Amino acid sequence: MLTSIATVCLSGGLVEKLHACAAAGFDGVEIMDADLIAAYESPEEIRALCDRLGLTIDMFQPMRDIEGVSDDVFAENLRRAEAKFDIMQRLGTDLVLVCSNVATASVDDDAVAAAQLGLLADAAAARGIRIAYEALAWGRYVDDYRHAWRLVELADRPNLGVCLDSFHILSRGHDPAAIEEIPAEKIFFLQLADAPRLDMDVLSWSRHHRLFPGEGDFDLTGFLAHVQRAGYTGPLSLEVFNDTFRQTDVTRTAAHARRSLSWLADRTARERGTWADRLPEPQRAQGIDFVEIGGGDLDAVDRLLDRLGFAFRGRHRTKPVRLWTAGDARIILNEQLRAERPRLSAFGLVVADAASAAARADALGAPAVYRRSYAGEQELPAVASPDGTEVYWNDAPDGWLAEFEGGRGVESFGGRVDHINVAYPWQDFDEAVLFMTSAVGLDAEPPADVPGPQGLVRSQVMRSRDGIVRLPMNLAPPTAPMPSRHIAIRTGDVIGVARAARARGLDFLPVPDNYYDDLAARFALDPELLATLRELDLLYDRDDAGEFIHFYTPTIGDVFLEIVERRGGYDGYGALNAPVRLAAQRRAGVGA
Ligand SMILES: O=C(O)c1ccc(O)c(O)c1
Ligand SMILES: [Mg+2]
């Protein structure tokens, strides 16, 4: 597989972009005209740099508003094109992207447009240059790749072909199946972008909201399978116009971009049986092995877990690490991590083959992490996720339990981890979605916005298909403090757990009275249940499938716990209660 990326995807100057593309392992680049214009290096210097970095310049782009014009406008367009052909020869690249005319087209006649493309191709041929014609989704007369292909066929020049761009095709709902009718040698270039389904004008959607493959809603494996069946063997190139990626760290974003192509090739091979670029087998998570809270001093977390009704299962034989459990939920407290404040530092997943899971994450460019361990102790392979939270894999899940000694043998309530709620700053969110999809094997649910006291918090649940692993991810508004992460424990009797915890002296996150008045208005609740909810600071939700009752502990450092009970088939997270929780936490000084 050859990989490429348009320089428009990245932040910084052209030279920085090229260094980042090479470091991320791309084979080539599409150089955006605007990036070259703003650079102080000459085309010859850029060419030499690409040579040195081992990058091919796969395409120069874009050339705009060429065809479908009057004769005098066309004469001027040819002059403009010749000047850019000069630049291309100095860059040493032989392929130029010509976008369908959006601005100056005045002649809606295929014969005229094809004749002009033919003349442009002839001028290019004299210099050994090839033209890739692309239908922009908002082109004046040509906005469909099938139309672009008809014009290319009509013009009939050996150095004129099409550029296919998944965004323009899929955003308009055009059937990509007809790609297979285009001869392979006429598909000069392939640009890939994903995008969320948005109800907005297609130009703004394209210029601001494109995403790397695996981060949006497009069926890119289906799209790529058509391209493959057409016989295309050129580079898979990313062309992602996105406001966030144009601001984020260039090296990190280039690596993130490269990961998206590895994921796409692997997923296409598995789903469609076409591309051969497979990564190690994805491992389905069968359960949550543990969740770890790290920090320099975790005594307050010990007290919290004790009062909540967790059982102390002992200290690690060789490390400053302690284990608390409630039924199948295992929480590890790790004072080896020198974070100032307690935080959610890691979680472990149970899989059939931990080494394969780690090899896959490694192939996707995730950095491996290691913990000190001694002979006889179970070693778990792990990588760092984009926010630094470590993900461990375990295929012998009870292996490490015996490393803990001196537990008190106290009974806990019956529980298991229901979900782990993580949070990302705005610039890392899409990268996190791709990481959780590609390296951890979770699927993205449709996102939702939760109104918080300092802006909308975007919430996106990543989960295993069977719902055993659920990872709601929150995106903080840019100017708000990062939302704390939390661990939610599911139990069959949240009221009993709450009562016992209160009797042991646990503070709860206090819920305003107004909330209960609203509950009474929204649901015809049994007065006794309503009184219990009010008394114990419990939150409530209900849908057609069932009921949800839950409460939150105070936040310690950057982490807190939630105890939940799901009744019937309730499958959500009490989204309507999230604004109340966020407001209550702000009042309690969290994130201040
Ligand atoms: O938005 C644009 O102008 C633009 C330019 C070049 C492309 O390849 C493209 O897909 C869009
Ligand atoms: Mg394009």
Coordinates of C-alpha atoms and ligand atoms in Angstrom, one line a residue:
M1 CA 0.0 0.0 0.0
L2 CA 1.3 3.4 -1.0
T3 CA 0.3 6.2 1.3
S4 CA 0.1 9.9 0.8
I5 CA -1.3 13.0 2.4
A6 CA -2.3 16.5 1.2
T7 CA -0.2 19.2 3.0
V8 CA -3.5 21.0 3.6
C9 CA -4.4 18.5 6.4
L10 CA -1.6 19.8 8.7
S11 CA -0.6 22.8 10.7
G12 CA 2.5 24.8 10.3
G13 CA 4.7 25.8 7.3
L14 CA 5.5 23.5 4.4
V15 CA 8.9 22.4 5.6
E16 CA 7.5 21.4 9.0
K17 CA 4.7 19.6 7.3
L18 CA 7.0 17.6 5.1
H19 CA 9.2 16.6 8.1
A20 CA 6.1 15.4 10.0
C21 CA 4.8 13.4 7.0
A22 CA 8.1 11.7 6.6
A23 CA 8.3 11.0 10.4
A24 CA 4.8 9.5 10.3
G25 CA 5.9 7.1 7.6
F26 CA 4.0 8.5 4.6
D27 CA 5.4 7.5 1.2
G28 CA 4.4 10.8 -0.5
V29 CA 2.5 14.1 -0.3
E30 CA 0.1 16.2 -2.3
I31 CA 1.6 19.7 -2.2
M32 CA -1.0 22.4 -1.9
D33 CA -0.3 25.4 -4.0
A34 CA -1.1 27.8 -1.1
D35 CA 1.5 26.0 1.1
L36 CA 4.1 26.5 -1.5
I37 CA 3.2 30.1 -2.2
A38 CA 3.6 30.9 1.5
A39 CA 7.0 29.1 1.8
Y40 CA 10.4 30.9 1.5
E41 CA 12.0 27.8 0.0
S42 CA 12.2 27.6 -3.7
P43 CA 10.4 24.7 -5.5
E44 CA 13.9 23.2 -6.1
E45 CA 14.6 23.3 -2.4
I46 CA 11.3 21.7 -1.6
R47 CA 12.0 19.0 -4.1
A48 CA 15.4 18.4 -2.6
L49 CA 14.0 18.2 0.9
C50 CA 11.4 15.7 -0.2
D51 CA 14.1 13.6 -1.9
R52 CA 16.1 13.7 1.3
L53 CA 13.1 12.8 3.4
G54 CA 12.2 9.9 1.1
L55 CA 8.8 11.5 0.1
T56 CA 7.5 11.5 -3.4
I57 CA 5.5 14.6 -4.5
D58 CA 2.5 12.7 -5.8
M59 CA 0.5 15.6 -6.9
F60 CA 0.4 19.4 -7.1
Q61 CA -3.0 20.9 -6.3
P62 CA -5.3 22.5 -7.0
M63 CA -5.8 24.2 -10.3
R64 CA -9.2 25.8 -10.3
D65 CA -11.9 27.1 -12.6
I66 CA -10.4 26.0 -15.9
E67 CA -13.2 24.5 -18.0
G68 CA -16.7 25.4 -19.2
V69 CA -15.8 29.0 -20.0
S70 CA -15.8 31.4 -22.9
D71 CA -12.9 31.3 -25.4
D72 CA -11.2 34.4 -24.0
V73 CA -11.5 33.3 -20.4
F74 CA -10.1 29.9 -21.5
A75 CA -7.1 31.6 -23.2
E76 CA -6.3 33.3 -19.9
N77 CA -6.8 30.0 -18.0
L78 CA -4.3 28.3 -20.2
R79 CA -1.7 31.1 -19.6
R80 CA -2.3 30.6 -15.8
A81 CA -1.9 26.9 -16.2
E82 CA 1.4 27.2 -18.1
A83 CA 2.8 29.2 -15.3
K84 CA 1.9 26.5 -12.8
F85 CA 3.3 23.8 -15.1
D86 CA 6.6 25.7 -14.8
I87 CA 6.4 25.4 -11.0
M88 CA 5.5 21.7 -11.2
Q89 CA 8.6 21.0 -13.4
R90 CA 10.8 22.8 -10.8
L91 CA 9.1 20.7 -8.1
G92 CA 9.7 17.6 -10.2
T93 CA 6.1 16.4 -10.1
D94 CA 4.1 15.3 -13.1
L95 CA 0.5 15.2 -11.8
V96 CA -1.8 18.1 -11.2
L97 CA -5.3 18.2 -9.8
V98 CA -7.8 20.2 -11.7
C99 CA -11.1 20.8 -9.7
S100 CA -14.3 21.2 -11.6
N101 CA -15.2 24.8 -12.2
V102 CA -17.1 26.4 -9.3
A103 CA -16.7 30.1 -10.1
T104 CA -16.3 31.1 -13.7
A105 CA -18.1 28.4 -15.6
S106 CA -20.7 30.0 -18.0
V107 CA -21.1 27.3 -20.7
D108 CA -23.1 24.3 -19.6
D109 CA -22.1 22.2 -22.5
D110 CA -20.2 18.9 -22.1
A111 CA -18.6 19.2 -25.6
V112 CA -17.1 22.6 -24.7
A113 CA -15.9 21.5 -21.2
A114 CA -14.3 18.3 -22.7
A115 CA -12.7 20.2 -25.5
Q116 CA -11.1 22.7 -23.1
L117 CA -9.9 19.9 -20.8
G118 CA -8.4 18.3 -23.9
L119 CA -6.5 21.5 -24.8
L120 CA -5.3 21.8 -21.2
A121 CA -4.1 18.2 -21.4
D122 CA -2.3 18.9 -24.7
A123 CA -0.4 21.9 -23.2
A124 CA 0.5 19.6 -20.2
A125 CA 1.6 16.8 -22.4
A126 CA 4.2 19.0 -24.0
R127 CA 5.9 19.0 -20.5
G128 CA 5.2 15.4 -19.6
I129 CA 2.5 16.5 -17.1
R130 CA -0.7 14.5 -16.4
I131 CA -4.1 16.0 -15.3
A132 CA -6.4 14.5 -12.7
Y133 CA -9.8 16.0 -13.0
E134 CA -12.0 16.0 -9.9
A135 CA -15.7 16.8 -9.5
L136 CA -16.2 19.0 -6.5
A137 CA -19.5 18.4 -4.8
W138 CA -20.4 22.1 -5.3
G139 CA -19.1 22.4 -8.9
R140 CA -21.1 24.7 -11.1
Y141 CA -22.0 22.2 -13.8
V142 CA -19.9 19.2 -12.8
D143 CA -20.5 18.0 -9.3
D144 CA -20.6 14.2 -9.8
Y145 CA -17.6 11.9 -10.4
R146 CA -19.6 10.1 -13.1
H147 CA -19.9 13.4 -15.0
A148 CA -16.2 14.1 -14.6
W149 CA -15.4 10.7 -16.0
R150 CA -17.8 11.3 -19.0
L151 CA -15.8 14.5 -19.8
V152 CA -12.5 12.7 -19.5
E153 CA -13.7 10.0 -21.8
L154 CA -15.0 12.5 -24.2
A155 CA -11.7 14.5 -24.2
D156 CA -9.9 11.2 -24.8
R157 CA -6.3 12.2 -24.0
P158 CA -3.8 9.7 -22.6
N159 CA -2.6 12.2 -20.0
L160 CA -6.1 13.1 -18.7
G161 CA -7.7 11.0 -16.0
V162 CA -9.9 11.5 -12.9
C163 CA -9.2 12.1 -9.3
L164 CA -11.7 10.4 -7.0
D165 CA -12.3 12.0 -3.7
S166 CA -14.5 10.1 -1.2
F167 CA -15.8 13.2 0.3
H168 CA -17.4 14.7 -2.8
I169 CA -18.9 11.3 -3.8
L170 CA -20.2 10.2 -0.4
S171 CA -21.4 13.6 0.9
R172 CA -23.7 13.9 -2.1
G173 CA -24.9 10.3 -1.7
H174 CA -23.6 9.4 -5.1
D175 CA -23.4 5.6 -5.6
P176 CA -19.6 4.7 -5.7
A177 CA -20.4 1.4 -7.5
A178 CA -19.8 3.1 -10.9
I179 CA -16.1 3.6 -10.0
E180 CA -15.7 0.0 -11.1
E181 CA -16.7 1.1 -14.7
I182 CA -13.7 3.4 -14.9
P183 CA -10.6 1.8 -16.4
A184 CA -7.8 1.5 -13.8
E185 CA -5.4 3.5 -15.9
K186 CA -7.8 6.4 -15.9
I187 CA -8.0 6.7 -12.2
F188 CA -5.0 9.0 -11.7
F189 CA -5.4 9.7 -8.0
L190 CA -7.5 8.8 -5.0
Q191 CA -8.2 11.1 -2.1
L192 CA -9.8 9.8 1.1
A193 CA -11.7 11.7 3.8
D194 CA -14.3 10.7 6.3
A195 CA -16.9 13.1 7.7
P196 CA -19.7 13.2 10.3
R197 CA -23.2 13.2 8.8
L198 CA -24.2 16.9 9.1
D199 CA -27.1 18.8 7.7
M200 CA -25.4 21.8 6.2
D201 CA -24.2 23.2 2.9
V202 CA -21.6 20.9 1.4
L203 CA -18.9 23.5 0.8
S204 CA -18.7 24.4 4.5
W205 CA -19.0 20.7 5.5
S206 CA -16.1 19.9 3.2
R207 CA -13.8 22.8 4.2
H208 CA -14.3 22.5 8.0
H209 CA -15.5 19.1 9.0
R210 CA -13.7 16.4 7.1
L211 CA -12.2 13.7 9.3
F212 CA -9.6 11.0 8.9
P213 CA -11.0 7.6 8.0
G214 CA -12.6 5.8 10.9
E215 CA -13.7 9.1 12.6
G216 CA -16.9 9.9 10.8
D217 CA -20.0 8.3 9.3
F218 CA -19.0 7.5 5.7
D219 CA -18.8 3.9 4.5
L220 CA -15.1 4.1 3.5
T221 CA -14.4 0.4 3.4
G222 CA -17.2 0.0 0.8
F223 CA -15.9 3.0 -1.1
L224 CA -12.3 1.7 -1.1
A225 CA -13.5 -1.8 -2.1
H226 CA -15.0 -0.3 -5.3
V227 CA -11.7 1.5 -6.1
Q228 CA -9.7 -1.7 -5.5
R229 CA -12.0 -3.7 -7.7
A230 CA -11.6 -1.1 -10.4
G231 CA -7.9 -2.1 -10.3
Y232 CA -6.4 1.2 -8.9
T233 CA -3.0 0.6 -7.5
G234 CA -1.8 4.2 -6.8
P235 CA -1.4 5.9 -3.4
L236 CA -4.2 6.2 -0.9
S237 CA -4.0 9.8 -0.1
L238 CA -5.6 11.7 2.8
E239 CA -7.2 15.1 2.0
V240 CA -8.8 16.3 5.2
F241 CA -9.8 19.9 5.6
N242 CA -10.5 20.3 9.3
D243 CA -10.2 23.3 11.5
T244 CA -8.9 21.3 14.5
F245 CA -6.2 19.4 12.6
R246 CA -4.9 22.7 11.1
Q247 CA -4.2 23.8 14.7
T248 CA -2.9 20.7 16.4
D249 CA 0.7 19.6 16.7
V250 CA 1.9 18.7 13.3
T251 CA 3.9 15.6 14.2
R252 CA 1.2 14.1 16.3
T253 CA -1.5 14.8 13.7
A254 CA 0.6 13.3 10.9
A255 CA 1.0 10.1 13.0
H256 CA -2.7 10.1 13.7
A257 CA -3.4 10.5 10.0
R258 CA -1.1 7.7 9.1
R259 CA -2.8 5.4 11.7
S260 CA -6.2 6.1 10.0
L261 CA -4.9 4.6 6.7
S262 CA -3.6 1.5 8.4
W263 CA -6.9 1.1 10.1
L264 CA -8.8 1.6 6.8
A265 CA -6.7 -0.8 4.8
D266 CA -7.0 -3.5 7.6
R267 CA -10.8 -2.9 8.0
T268 CA -11.4 -3.1 4.2
A269 CA -9.4 -6.3 4.0
R270 CA -11.5 -7.9 6.8
E271 CA -14.9 -6.6 5.7
R272 CA -14.5 -6.8 1.9
G273 CA -11.8 -9.3 1.4
T274 CA -9.9 -7.0 -0.9
W275 CA -6.7 -5.2 0.3
A276 CA -4.0 -7.3 1.6
D277 CA -2.6 -4.9 4.2
R278 CA -3.8 -6.6 7.3
L279 CA -2.7 -5.8 10.9
P280 CA -2.7 -8.4 13.7
E281 CA -6.1 -9.7 14.5
P282 CA -8.4 -7.2 16.4
Q283 CA -9.2 -8.6 19.9
R284 CA -12.7 -8.4 21.1
A285 CA -12.8 -7.2 24.7
Q286 CA -14.5 -9.8 26.9
G287 CA -14.5 -7.8 30.0
I288 CA -12.8 -5.2 32.1
D289 CA -9.9 -6.7 34.1
F290 CA -9.3 -3.6 36.3
V291 CA -9.4 0.1 36.5
E292 CA -6.4 1.9 38.0
I293 CA -6.3 5.2 39.9
G294 CA -2.8 6.6 40.2
G295 CA -1.3 9.4 42.3
G296 CA 1.2 10.2 44.9
D297 CA -1.1 9.9 47.9
L298 CA -4.3 7.9 47.5
D299 CA -5.4 7.6 51.2
A300 CA -8.5 9.6 50.4
V301 CA -9.4 7.2 47.7
D302 CA -8.9 4.3 50.1
R303 CA -11.4 6.0 52.5
L304 CA -13.9 6.6 49.7
L305 CA -13.8 3.0 48.5
D306 CA -14.1 1.7 52.1
R307 CA -17.1 3.8 52.8
L308 CA -18.7 2.9 49.5
G309 CA -18.6 -0.8 50.5
F310 CA -15.6 -2.1 48.5
A311 CA -13.6 -4.9 50.0
F312 CA -9.9 -4.3 50.6
R313 CA -8.0 -7.2 49.0
G314 CA -4.5 -6.4 50.0
R315 CA -1.3 -4.8 49.0
H316 CA 0.9 -5.8 46.1
R317 CA 3.9 -7.9 47.1
T318 CA 6.5 -5.6 45.6
K319 CA 4.9 -2.3 44.7
P320 CA 3.1 0.5 46.4
V321 CA -0.1 -0.7 44.9
R322 CA -3.4 -1.7 46.6
L323 CA -6.5 -3.6 45.4
W324 CA -10.1 -3.0 46.2
T325 CA -13.0 -5.0 44.8
A326 CA -16.8 -5.0 44.6
G327 CA -17.9 -8.2 43.1
D328 CA -16.2 -8.4 39.7
A329 CA -15.2 -4.7 39.8
R330 CA -11.5 -4.4 40.6
I331 CA -10.0 -1.0 41.4
I332 CA -6.2 -0.7 41.7
L333 CA -4.7 2.2 43.6
N334 CA -1.1 2.9 42.4
E335 CA 1.1 5.2 44.3
Q336 CA 4.0 4.5 42.0
L337 CA 2.6 7.1 39.7
R338 CA 3.9 10.4 40.8
A339 CA 0.9 12.4 39.6
E340 CA 0.1 15.2 42.1
R341 CA -3.6 14.5 42.1
P342 CA -5.3 11.1 42.0
R343 CA -6.4 10.4 38.4
L344 CA -7.7 7.6 36.3
S345 CA -4.4 6.2 35.1
A346 CA -5.1 2.9 33.4
F347 CA -7.6 0.2 32.6
G348 CA -7.2 -3.4 31.6
L349 CA -9.2 -5.4 29.2
V350 CA -9.7 -9.1 29.1
V351 CA -9.0 -10.5 25.6
A352 CA -8.3 -14.0 24.1
D353 CA -4.8 -13.0 22.9
A354 CA -3.1 -10.1 24.8
A355 CA 0.1 -10.2 22.7
S356 CA -1.9 -9.9 19.5
A357 CA -3.9 -7.0 20.8
A358 CA -0.6 -5.2 21.8
A359 CA 1.0 -6.1 18.4
R360 CA -2.0 -4.5 16.6
A361 CA -1.8 -1.3 18.7
D362 CA 1.9 -1.2 18.0
A363 CA 1.3 -1.6 14.3
L364 CA -1.1 1.4 14.6
G365 CA 1.7 3.5 16.1
A366 CA 0.5 3.5 19.7
P367 CA 3.4 3.9 22.1
A368 CA 4.0 0.9 24.3
V369 CA 4.3 1.4 28.0
Y370 CA 5.9 -0.8 30.7
R371 CA 5.5 -1.2 34.4
R372 CA 8.3 -2.5 36.6
S373 CA 7.6 -6.1 37.5
Y374 CA 9.6 -8.9 39.0
A375 CA 10.1 -12.6 38.2
G376 CA 6.9 -14.6 38.8
E377 CA 4.7 -11.6 38.4
Q378 CA 2.3 -11.4 35.5
E379 CA 3.4 -9.0 32.8
L380 CA 0.6 -7.3 30.9
P381 CA 1.3 -5.7 27.5
A382 CA 0.1 -2.1 27.3
V383 CA 0.0 1.1 25.3
A384 CA -0.7 4.7 26.1
S385 CA -4.0 6.1 24.7
P386 CA -4.0 9.7 23.4
D387 CA -4.6 11.3 26.8
G388 CA -2.0 9.2 28.4
T389 CA -4.4 6.7 30.1
E390 CA -2.8 3.3 29.7
V391 CA -4.6 0.4 28.2
Y392 CA -3.6 -3.1 29.3
W393 CA -4.6 -6.4 27.8
N394 CA -4.8 -9.6 29.8
D395 CA -5.6 -13.1 28.5
A396 CA -5.2 -14.8 31.9
P397 CA -7.4 -12.5 34.0
D398 CA -7.0 -14.0 37.4
G399 CA -3.2 -14.2 37.0
W400 CA -2.2 -11.2 39.0
L401 CA -4.7 -11.5 41.8
A402 CA -2.4 -13.7 43.9
E403 CA 0.2 -10.9 43.9
F404 CA -1.9 -9.0 46.4
E405 CA -1.6 -10.0 50.1
G406 CA -3.1 -9.0 53.4
G407 CA -6.7 -8.3 52.4
R408 CA -9.3 -8.0 55.1
G409 CA -11.6 -10.6 53.8
V410 CA -14.5 -8.2 54.1
E411 CA -17.6 -8.8 52.0
S412 CA -18.4 -6.1 49.4
F413 CA -21.6 -5.4 47.6
G414 CA -22.0 -7.2 44.3
G415 CA -20.8 -5.1 41.4
R416 CA -18.9 -4.9 38.1
V417 CA -17.5 -2.0 36.1
D418 CA -20.4 -0.6 34.0
H419 CA -18.5 2.1 32.2
I420 CA -15.3 4.1 32.3
N421 CA -15.8 7.7 31.5
V422 CA -12.8 9.5 30.0
A423 CA -12.3 13.1 28.9
Y424 CA -10.3 14.7 26.2
P425 CA -9.3 18.3 25.3
W426 CA -11.0 19.4 22.1
Q427 CA -7.9 18.9 19.9
D428 CA -7.4 15.3 20.8
F429 CA -11.0 14.0 20.6
D430 CA -11.0 12.7 17.0
E431 CA -7.7 11.0 17.5
A432 CA -9.1 9.3 20.6
V433 CA -12.1 8.0 18.6
L434 CA -9.8 6.5 16.0
F435 CA -7.6 5.0 18.7
M436 CA -10.5 3.4 20.5
T437 CA -11.8 2.1 17.2
S438 CA -8.6 0.8 15.7
A439 CA -6.4 -0.2 18.6
V440 CA -9.0 -1.1 21.2
G441 CA -11.7 -2.5 19.0
L442 CA -14.7 -0.4 20.2
D443 CA -17.4 1.0 18.1
A444 CA -18.6 4.7 18.2
E445 CA -22.2 5.4 19.1
P446 CA -23.8 8.6 17.7
P447 CA -22.5 11.6 19.7
A448 CA -24.6 13.8 21.9
D449 CA -24.1 17.3 23.5
V450 CA -24.6 17.7 27.2
P451 CA -25.1 21.3 28.4
G452 CA -22.6 22.0 31.2
P453 CA -22.1 25.1 33.3
Q454 CA -19.2 26.3 31.1
G455 CA -20.4 25.2 27.7
L456 CA -21.5 22.2 25.8
V457 CA -19.7 19.0 26.6
R458 CA -19.7 16.6 23.6
S459 CA -20.2 13.1 24.7
Q460 CA -19.5 10.1 22.6
V461 CA -19.9 6.5 23.8
M462 CA -17.4 4.0 22.5
R463 CA -18.5 0.4 23.3
S464 CA -18.0 -3.2 22.4
R465 CA -20.8 -4.6 20.4
D466 CA -22.1 -6.7 23.3
G467 CA -21.9 -3.6 25.7
I468 CA -19.5 -5.4 28.1
V469 CA -17.0 -2.6 27.6
R470 CA -18.4 0.9 27.6
L471 CA -16.3 4.0 27.4
P472 CA -18.2 7.3 27.3
M473 CA -15.7 10.0 26.1
N474 CA -16.3 13.7 26.9
L475 CA -14.9 16.6 25.0
A476 CA -14.4 19.6 27.1
P477 CA -15.3 23.0 25.7
P478 CA -12.1 24.8 24.8
T479 CA -12.1 27.3 27.7
A480 CA -13.6 25.1 30.4
P481 CA -11.6 23.0 32.8
M482 CA -11.2 19.3 31.7
P483 CA -14.1 17.2 33.0
S484 CA -12.9 14.7 35.6
R485 CA -12.8 11.1 34.6
H486 CA -14.9 8.6 36.4
I487 CA -15.5 4.9 37.0
A488 CA -19.1 3.7 37.1
I489 CA -19.9 0.5 39.0
R490 CA -23.1 -1.4 38.3
T491 CA -24.9 -3.1 41.1
G492 CA -28.3 -4.8 41.5
D493 CA -29.3 -2.6 44.5
V494 CA -28.1 0.9 44.3
I495 CA -30.5 2.1 47.0
G496 CA -29.0 -0.5 49.4
V497 CA -25.5 0.5 48.5
A498 CA -26.3 4.2 48.9
R499 CA -27.9 3.6 52.3
A500 CA -25.0 1.5 53.6
A501 CA -22.5 4.0 52.3
R502 CA -24.3 6.9 53.9
A503 CA -24.4 5.0 57.2
R504 CA -20.6 4.6 56.9
G505 CA -20.2 8.3 56.6
L506 CA -19.7 8.7 52.8
D507 CA -20.5 12.2 51.4
F508 CA -22.5 12.2 48.2
L509 CA -22.5 14.8 45.5
P510 CA -25.5 16.8 46.7
V511 CA -28.3 17.1 44.2
P512 CA -30.5 20.2 44.2
D513 CA -34.1 19.9 45.4
N514 CA -35.4 21.4 42.1
Y515 CA -34.2 18.3 40.4
Y516 CA -36.6 16.2 42.4
D517 CA -39.5 18.6 41.7
D518 CA -38.7 18.2 38.0
L519 CA -38.5 14.4 38.3
A520 CA -42.0 14.4 39.8
A521 CA -43.2 16.5 36.9
R522 CA -41.6 14.4 34.2
F523 CA -42.5 11.0 35.6
A524 CA -45.5 9.8 37.6
L525 CA -43.1 8.3 40.2
D526 CA -44.2 6.3 43.2
P527 CA -44.0 8.9 46.0
E528 CA -42.1 6.6 48.2
L529 CA -39.4 6.1 45.5
L530 CA -39.3 9.8 44.9
A531 CA -38.7 10.4 48.7
T532 CA -35.9 7.8 48.7
L533 CA -34.2 9.4 45.7
R534 CA -34.4 12.8 47.4
E535 CA -33.2 11.5 50.7
L536 CA -30.2 9.7 49.2
D537 CA -29.2 12.2 46.5
L538 CA -30.0 9.6 43.8
L539 CA -30.6 10.5 40.2
Y540 CA -33.2 8.8 38.1
D541 CA -34.0 8.2 34.4
R542 CA -36.4 6.1 32.5
D543 CA -37.1 5.1 28.9
D544 CA -39.3 2.5 27.2
A545 CA -36.9 -0.2 28.0
G546 CA -36.4 0.3 31.7
E547 CA -35.1 2.5 34.5
F548 CA -31.8 3.9 35.7
I549 CA -30.9 5.0 39.2
H550 CA -27.4 6.3 40.0
F551 CA -25.3 8.5 42.3
Y552 CA -21.9 10.2 42.3
T553 CA -19.2 10.4 44.9
P554 CA -17.4 13.6 45.5
T555 CA -14.4 14.1 43.3
I556 CA -10.9 13.3 44.6
G557 CA -8.2 14.9 42.5
D558 CA -9.4 14.2 39.0
V559 CA -11.5 11.2 39.6
F560 CA -14.8 10.2 41.1
L561 CA -17.1 7.2 41.2
E562 CA -20.6 6.6 40.1
I563 CA -22.8 3.7 41.3
V564 CA -25.5 2.7 38.9
E565 CA -28.4 0.3 38.7
R566 CA -30.0 -0.7 35.4
R567 CA -33.5 -2.0 35.7
G568 CA -35.1 -3.8 32.7
G569 CA -33.4 -3.1 29.4
Y570 CA -32.2 0.5 30.1
D571 CA -29.0 1.0 28.1
G572 CA -28.2 4.7 28.4
Y573 CA -26.3 6.8 30.9
G574 CA -28.8 9.2 32.3
A575 CA -27.9 11.9 29.8
L576 CA -30.6 14.3 31.1
N577 CA -28.9 14.1 34.6
A578 CA -25.5 15.1 33.3
P579 CA -26.1 18.8 33.4
V580 CA -27.2 18.5 37.0
R581 CA -24.1 16.5 37.9
L582 CA -21.8 19.0 36.1
A583 CA -23.4 21.9 37.9
A584 CA -23.2 20.2 41.2
Q585 CA -19.5 19.4 40.7
R586 CA -18.8 23.0 39.7
R587 CA -20.5 24.1 42.9
A588 CA -18.4 21.6 44.9
G589 CA -15.3 23.3 43.4
V590 CA -14.3 20.5 40.9
G591 CA -12.0 21.8 38.2
A592 CA -11.6 25.1 39.9
Ligands
LIG1 O1 -12.3 22.8 -1.2 C1 -11.6 22.9 -2.2 O2 -11.4 23.9 -2.9 C2 -11.0 21.6 -2.7 C3 -9.8 21.7 -3.4 C4 -9.1 20.5 -3.8 C5 -9.7 19.3 -3.6 O3 -9.2 18.1 -3.9 C6 -10.9 19.3 -2.9 O4 -11.5 18.1 -2.7 C7 -11.5 20.4 -2.5
MG2 MG -10.3 16.5 -3.2

